[in-house]
Each structure stands twice: as structure tokens, then as C-alpha cells.
């Protein structure tokens, strides 16, 4: 069962997000084979305030390590990070279950 990683930035952290973004994207690119989906969570103005990544693993420790080692997380951008099992029911405009 895949795992969803839901992370919320600390308030007023846009400068830190911008500084860490190149390393974050390199990290994700190196691990894209593990990801089903990923992207930024946005506020009403379209500014990134967190992220959502779905990691294709059955091992909760692998998902937790994926989240912990992300430069956004190790760089102290996030106020909170949740790693939880995810069951796909719909994908790409189709019901899968």
C-alpha cells in the first residue's frame, strides 16, 4: 500500500523554500521511480505552502526515510510532516477500486 507524505511549511518561509528548492527537486528527481505523484500545496494566492508526495512502497520505514531525507524537511522548512498509508480509489479520472 502506498504512503502519502503531507507537509506544511512554517509561516513566512518563502525565502527558505526558494533557497532549498533546487536541492529538493534534485532529491525528488533521483527518486522519481519511487513516486506515484507529487507537487506543491498552494494557498489562495497560488503560493506554495507545503507539499504532497505519494510514495510507492509497502514499507512505512521507507516512506518515513523518504520524507525525513528530503532537503525541504532536513532544511527545517516544514512545520509539520505526516506520513500515512494511502489507498488509491480513483486515478487519472478513473475509478480503480
N, CA, C and O atoms as a DFTB+ gen file, in Angstrom:
388 C
 N C O
     1  1       0.846      -1.173       0.000
     2  2       0.000       0.000       0.000
     3  2       0.892       1.237       0.000
     4  3       1.772       1.350       0.853
     5  1       0.691       2.157      -0.924
     6  2       1.498       3.380      -0.969
     7  2       1.297       4.241       0.276
     8  3       0.382       4.022       1.071
     9  1       2.176       5.221       0.415
    10  2       2.109       6.159       1.524
    11  2       2.041       7.579       0.994
    12  3       2.741       7.936       0.047
    13  1       1.183       8.390       1.621
    14  2       1.103       9.812       1.320
    15  2       1.955      10.564       2.332
    16  3       1.895      10.309       3.535
    17  1       2.744      11.491       1.820
    18  2       3.527      12.393       2.664
    19  2       2.909      13.775       2.486
    20  3       2.885      14.321       1.383
    21  1       2.415      14.328       3.577
    22  2       1.777      15.638       3.546
    23  2       2.582      16.551       4.463
    24  3       2.691      16.309       5.665
    25  1       3.142      17.602       3.874
    26  2       4.000      18.514       4.629
    27  2       3.476      19.939       4.507
    28  3       3.047      20.368       3.435
    29  1       3.517      20.654       5.607
    30  2       3.077      22.051       5.654
    31  2       4.268      22.910       6.079
    32  3       4.940      22.619       7.069
    33  1       4.519      23.981       5.308
    34  2       5.635      24.879       5.600
    35  2       5.400      25.665       6.884
    36  3       4.264      25.866       7.314
    37  1       6.498      26.103       7.481
    38  2       6.420      27.080       8.561
    39  2       5.903      28.392       7.974
    40  3       6.078      28.641       6.781
    41  1       5.276      29.226       8.784
    42  2       4.796      30.517       8.284
    43  2       5.951      31.386       7.778
    44  3       7.064      31.338       8.301
    45  1       5.654      32.173       6.754
    46  2       6.608      33.141       6.209
    47  2       7.948      32.515       5.831
    48  3       9.006      33.080       6.105
    49  1       7.893      31.346       5.203
    50  2       9.117      30.613       4.875
    51  2       9.423      30.601       3.376
    52  3      10.138      29.719       2.900
    53  1       8.890      31.569       2.632
    54  2       9.078      31.571       1.182
    55  2      10.555      31.664       0.790
    56  3      10.976      31.002      -0.158
    57  1      11.338      32.462       1.491
    58  2      12.758      32.602       1.168
    59  2      13.503      31.295       1.416
    60  3      14.354      30.903       0.618
    61  1      13.187      30.621       2.518
    62  2      13.814      29.329       2.805
    63  2      13.406      28.302       1.764
    64  3      14.244      27.531       1.297
    65  1      12.128      28.280       1.391
    66  2      11.643      27.363       0.355
    67  2      12.424      27.593      -0.941
    68  3      12.874      26.637      -1.571
    69  1      12.584      28.848      -1.337
    70  2      13.299      29.162      -2.582
    71  2      14.755      28.716      -2.511
    72  3      15.296      28.211      -3.495
    73  1      15.387      28.895      -1.366
    74  2      16.790      28.507      -1.215
    75  2      16.974      26.988      -1.275
    76  3      17.965      26.500      -1.819
    77  1      16.024      26.250      -0.719
    78  2      16.128      24.782      -0.659
    79  2      15.578      24.084      -1.901
    80  3      15.842      22.900      -2.108
    81  1      14.821      24.799      -2.726
    82  2      14.109      24.177      -3.843
    83  2      15.015      23.415      -4.824
    84  3      14.655      22.302      -5.206
    85  1      16.169      23.953      -5.254
    86  2      16.997      23.170      -6.187
    87  2      17.421      21.810      -5.619
    88  3      17.370      20.802      -6.325
    89  1      17.834      21.779      -4.363
    90  2      18.228      20.509      -3.740
    91  2      17.025      19.583      -3.591
    92  3      17.150      18.374      -3.780
    93  1      15.879      20.131      -3.257
    94  2      14.641      19.346      -3.136
    95  2      14.285      18.695      -4.472
    96  3      13.981      17.503      -4.527
    97  1      14.324      19.483      -5.543
    98  2      13.985      18.930      -6.864
    99  2      14.994      17.888      -7.322
   100  3      14.612      16.897      -7.943
   101  1      16.268      18.091      -7.029
   102  2      17.278      17.072      -7.346
   103  2      16.993      15.792      -6.574
   104  3      17.075      14.696      -7.129
   105  1      16.661      15.930      -5.303
   106  2      16.340      14.778      -4.455
   107  2      15.166      13.993      -5.040
   108  3      15.222      12.768      -5.147
   109  1      14.105      14.705      -5.416
   110  2      12.931      14.026      -5.976
   111  2      13.236      13.410      -7.334
   112  3      12.780      12.304      -7.625
   113  1      13.987      14.097      -8.154
   114  2      14.331      13.559      -9.473
   115  2      15.109      12.258      -9.329
   116  3      14.876      11.310     -10.079
   117  1      16.030      12.205      -8.375
   118  2      16.802      10.981      -8.137
   119  2      15.938       9.840      -7.625
   120  3      16.342       8.679      -7.695
   121  1      14.755      10.154      -7.110
   122  2      13.871       9.135      -6.527
   123  2      12.517       9.057      -7.229
   124  3      11.566       8.488      -6.692
   125  1      12.433       9.620      -8.407
   126  2      11.140       9.663      -9.090
   127  2      10.586       8.276      -9.383
   128  3       9.375       8.120      -9.544
   129  1      11.440       7.275      -9.456
   130  2      10.978       5.898      -9.671
   131  2      10.154       5.387      -8.474
   132  3       9.447       4.386      -8.593
   133  1      10.243       6.062      -7.341
   134  2       9.509       5.667      -6.143
   135  2       8.183       6.408      -5.991
   136  3       7.378       6.063      -5.125
   137  1       7.948       7.420      -6.822
   138  2       6.815       8.311      -6.617
   139  2       5.682       8.021      -7.595
   140  3       5.906       7.838      -8.792
   141  1       4.461       7.982      -7.065
   142  2       3.269       7.908      -7.904
   143  2       2.798       9.299      -8.294
   144  3       2.268       9.503      -9.386
   145  1       2.998      10.261      -7.384
   146  2       2.587      11.645      -7.631
   147  2       3.311      12.541      -6.646
   148  3       3.802      12.090      -5.611
   149  1       3.365      13.810      -6.986
   150  2       3.964      14.774      -6.074
   151  2       3.759      16.178      -6.576
   152  3       3.639      16.408      -7.780
   153  1       3.718      17.117      -5.653
   154  2       3.597      18.514      -6.022
   155  2       3.334      19.390      -4.812
   156  3       3.150      18.913      -3.692
   157  1       3.323      20.683      -5.076
   158  2       3.154      21.675      -4.015
   159  2       1.687      21.820      -3.627
   160  3       0.788      21.676      -4.456
   161  1       1.471      22.105      -2.355
   162  2       0.173      22.559      -1.860
   163  2       0.212      24.078      -1.901
   164  3       1.214      24.687      -1.524
   165  1      -0.868      24.689      -2.356
   166  2      -0.890      26.129      -2.602
   167  2      -1.903      26.844      -1.723
   168  3      -2.924      26.274      -1.339
   169  1      -1.607      28.100      -1.412
   170  2      -2.586      28.928      -0.720
   171  2      -3.518      29.567      -1.751
   172  3      -3.395      29.301      -2.947
   173  1      -4.433      30.394      -1.302
   174  2      -5.429      31.007      -2.181
   175  2      -4.803      31.914      -3.240
   176  3      -5.420      32.185      -4.270
   177  1      -3.578      32.384      -2.988
   178  2      -2.880      33.246      -3.938
   179  2      -1.959      32.471      -4.883
   180  3      -1.267      33.066      -5.709
   181  1      -1.955      31.142      -4.757
   182  2      -1.122      30.323      -5.626
   183  2       0.309      30.156      -5.148
   184  3       1.155      29.674      -5.901
   185  1       0.596      30.542      -3.918
   186  2       1.939      30.400      -3.360
   187  2       2.073      29.035      -2.678
   188  3       1.159      28.581      -1.990
   189  1       3.215      28.394      -2.878
   190  2       3.458      27.094      -2.249
   191  2       3.540      27.251      -0.735
   192  3       4.243      28.119      -0.218
   193  1       2.805      26.393      -0.041
   194  2       2.792      26.406       1.427
   195  2       3.025      25.010       2.007
   196  3       2.865      24.793       3.208
   197  1       3.400      24.077       1.150
   198  2       3.638      22.710       1.589
   199  2       3.725      21.800       0.394
   200  3       3.909      22.256      -0.734
   201  1       3.594      20.508       0.638
   202  2       3.683      19.557      -0.453
   203  2       2.977      18.255      -0.148
   204  3       2.703      17.913       1.003
   205  1       2.694      17.545      -1.221
   206  2       2.079      16.221      -1.151
   207  2       2.857      15.297      -2.082
   208  3       3.025      15.601      -3.263
   209  1       3.322      14.189      -1.562
   210  2       4.015      13.171      -2.357
   211  2       3.401      11.829      -2.009
   212  3       3.181      11.529      -0.836
   213  1       3.123      11.019      -3.020
   214  2       2.667       9.652      -2.802
   215  2       3.804       8.738      -3.221
   216  3       4.209       8.709      -4.384
   217  1       4.312       7.989      -2.242
   218  2       5.459       7.103      -2.438
   219  2       4.960       5.676      -2.611
   220  3       4.154       5.188      -1.819
   221  1       5.443       5.018      -3.647
   222  2       5.028       3.655      -3.972
   223  2       5.898       2.647      -3.226
   224  3       6.873       2.123      -3.764
   225  1       5.522       2.387      -1.973
   226  2       6.212       1.407      -1.148
   227  2       5.223       0.796      -0.180
   228  3       4.241       1.434       0.199
   229  1       5.477      -0.432       0.218
   230  2       4.678      -1.081       1.251
   231  2       5.335      -0.971       2.626
   232  3       4.778      -1.411       3.632
   233  1       6.518      -0.381       2.651
   234  2       7.304      -0.314       3.876
   235  2       7.201       1.084       4.496
   236  3       7.694       2.050       3.914
   237  1       6.573       1.205       5.656
   238  2       6.433       2.525       6.274
   239  2       7.782       3.174       6.606
   240  3       7.892       4.400       6.613
   241  1       8.796       2.369       6.877
   242  2      10.116       2.931       7.177
   243  2      10.740       3.579       5.938
   244  3      11.432       4.591       6.045
   245  1      10.493       2.995       4.769
   246  2      10.985       3.585       3.520
   247  2      10.300       4.928       3.279
   248  3      10.951       5.904       2.906
   249  1       8.988       4.972       3.491
   250  2       8.241       6.216       3.308
   251  2       8.705       7.280       4.307
   252  3       8.857       8.446       3.944
   253  1       8.928       6.885       5.553
   254  2       9.388       7.835       6.567
   255  2      10.774       8.358       6.220
   256  3      11.033       9.553       6.367
   257  1      11.664       7.492       5.763
   258  2      13.004       7.929       5.366
   259  2      12.938       8.867       4.172
   260  3      13.669       9.856       4.119
   261  1      12.060       8.564       3.203
   262  2      11.880       9.430       2.044
   263  2      11.536      10.846       2.524
   264  3      12.116      11.822       2.049
   265  1      10.604      10.953       3.455
   266  2      10.197      12.252       3.977
   267  2      11.313      12.911       4.785
   268  3      11.571      14.104       4.625
   269  1      11.960      12.162       5.631
   270  2      12.981      12.720       6.525
   271  2      14.192      13.242       5.778
   272  3      14.779      14.250       6.173
   273  1      14.574      12.568       4.701
   274  2      15.789      12.917       3.975
   275  2      15.582      13.992       2.921
   276  3      16.555      14.479       2.344
   277  1      14.335      14.375       2.656
   278  2      14.049      15.446       1.704
   279  2      14.710      16.738       2.199
   280  3      14.538      17.100       3.362
   281  1      15.452      17.429       1.353
   282  2      16.094      18.676       1.783
   283  2      15.133      19.726       2.337
   284  3      15.530      20.528       3.182
   285  1      13.893      19.740       1.888
   286  2      12.920      20.648       2.495
   287  2      12.725      20.307       3.968
   288  3      12.603      21.206       4.800
   289  1      12.695      19.025       4.296
   290  2      12.493      18.605       5.684
   291  2      13.777      18.771       6.489
   292  3      13.764      19.377       7.561
   293  1      14.872      18.243       5.985
   294  2      16.135      18.364       6.726
   295  2      16.595      19.817       6.813
   296  3      17.367      20.163       7.707
   297  1      16.137      20.669       5.905
   298  2      16.461      22.089       5.935
   299  2      15.535      22.912       6.806
   300  3      15.613      24.141       6.808
   301  1      14.657      22.249       7.547
   302  2      13.784      22.894       8.537
   303  2      12.699      23.778       7.928
   304  3      12.251      24.726       8.572
   305  1      12.263      23.484       6.683
   306  2      11.186      24.256       6.068
   307  2       9.828      23.933       6.681
   308  3       8.982      24.816       6.821
   309  1       9.621      22.685       7.040
   310  2       8.287      22.233       7.397
   311  2       7.935      22.450       8.869
   312  3       8.748      22.219       9.764
   313  1       6.698      22.901       9.090
   314  2       6.136      22.967      10.439
   315  2       5.599      21.605      10.842
   316  3       5.627      21.242      12.018
   317  1       5.103      20.842       9.854
   318  2       4.573      19.510      10.144
   319  2       4.744      18.611       8.929
   320  3       4.700      19.057       7.782
   321  1       4.940      17.324       9.220
   322  2       5.042      16.295       8.182
   323  2       4.271      15.079       8.687
   324  3       4.500      14.588       9.792
   325  1       3.357      14.609       7.851
   326  2       2.617      13.382       8.163
   327  2       2.919      12.352       7.077
   328  3       2.930      12.670       5.887
   329  1       3.162      11.131       7.499
   330  2       3.358      10.011       6.583
   331  2       2.295       8.990       6.939
   332  3       2.270       8.475       8.057
   333  1       1.413       8.696       5.986
   334  2       0.308       7.796       6.293
   335  2      -0.016       6.900       5.102
   336  3       0.184       7.303       3.956
   337  1      -0.515       5.689       5.358
   338  2      -0.907       4.801       4.260
   339  2      -1.983       5.443       3.396
   340  3      -2.834       6.187       3.882
   341  1      -1.925       5.137       2.098
   342  2      -2.870       5.704       1.137
   343  2      -3.423       4.584       0.261
   344  3      -2.671       3.783      -0.294
   345  1      -4.737       4.541       0.149
   346  2      -5.381       3.561      -0.724
   347  2      -5.970       4.298      -1.918
   348  3      -6.832       5.165      -1.776
   349  1      -5.495       3.940      -3.066
   350  2      -5.990       4.554      -4.304
   351  2      -7.368       4.024      -4.635
   352  3      -7.579       2.812      -4.678
   353  1      -8.309       4.925      -4.870
   354  2      -9.651       4.550      -5.308
   355  2      -9.980       5.154      -6.665
   356  3     -10.743       4.584      -7.445
   357  1      -9.393       6.313      -6.935
   358  2      -9.558       6.978      -8.222
   359  2      -8.185       7.462      -8.679
   360  3      -7.368       7.894      -7.866
   361  1      -7.943       7.386      -9.972
   362  2      -6.691       7.878     -10.532
   363  2      -6.889       8.203     -12.005
   364  3      -7.518       7.445     -12.743
   365  1      -6.349       9.329     -12.419
   366  2      -6.388       9.734     -13.813
   367  2      -7.806       9.715     -14.365
   368  3      -8.073       9.201     -15.451
   369  1      -8.714      10.302     -13.568
   370  2     -10.116      10.444     -13.946
   371  2     -10.868       9.124     -14.056
   372  3     -11.894       9.035     -14.730
   373  1     -10.347       8.103     -13.387
   374  2     -10.990       6.780     -13.426
   375  2     -11.046       6.172     -12.044
   376  3     -10.154       6.372     -11.220
   377  1     -12.100       5.433     -11.806
   378  2     -12.205       4.655     -10.574
   379  2     -11.347       3.411     -10.725
   380  3     -11.417       2.710     -11.734
   381  1     -10.518       3.141      -9.686
   382  2      -9.616       1.983      -9.744
   383  2     -10.017       0.884      -8.789
   384  3      -9.456      -0.210      -8.839
   385  1     -10.970       1.148      -7.923
   386  2     -11.462       0.146      -6.949
   387  2     -12.954       0.103      -7.017
   388  3     -13.584      -0.664      -6.289
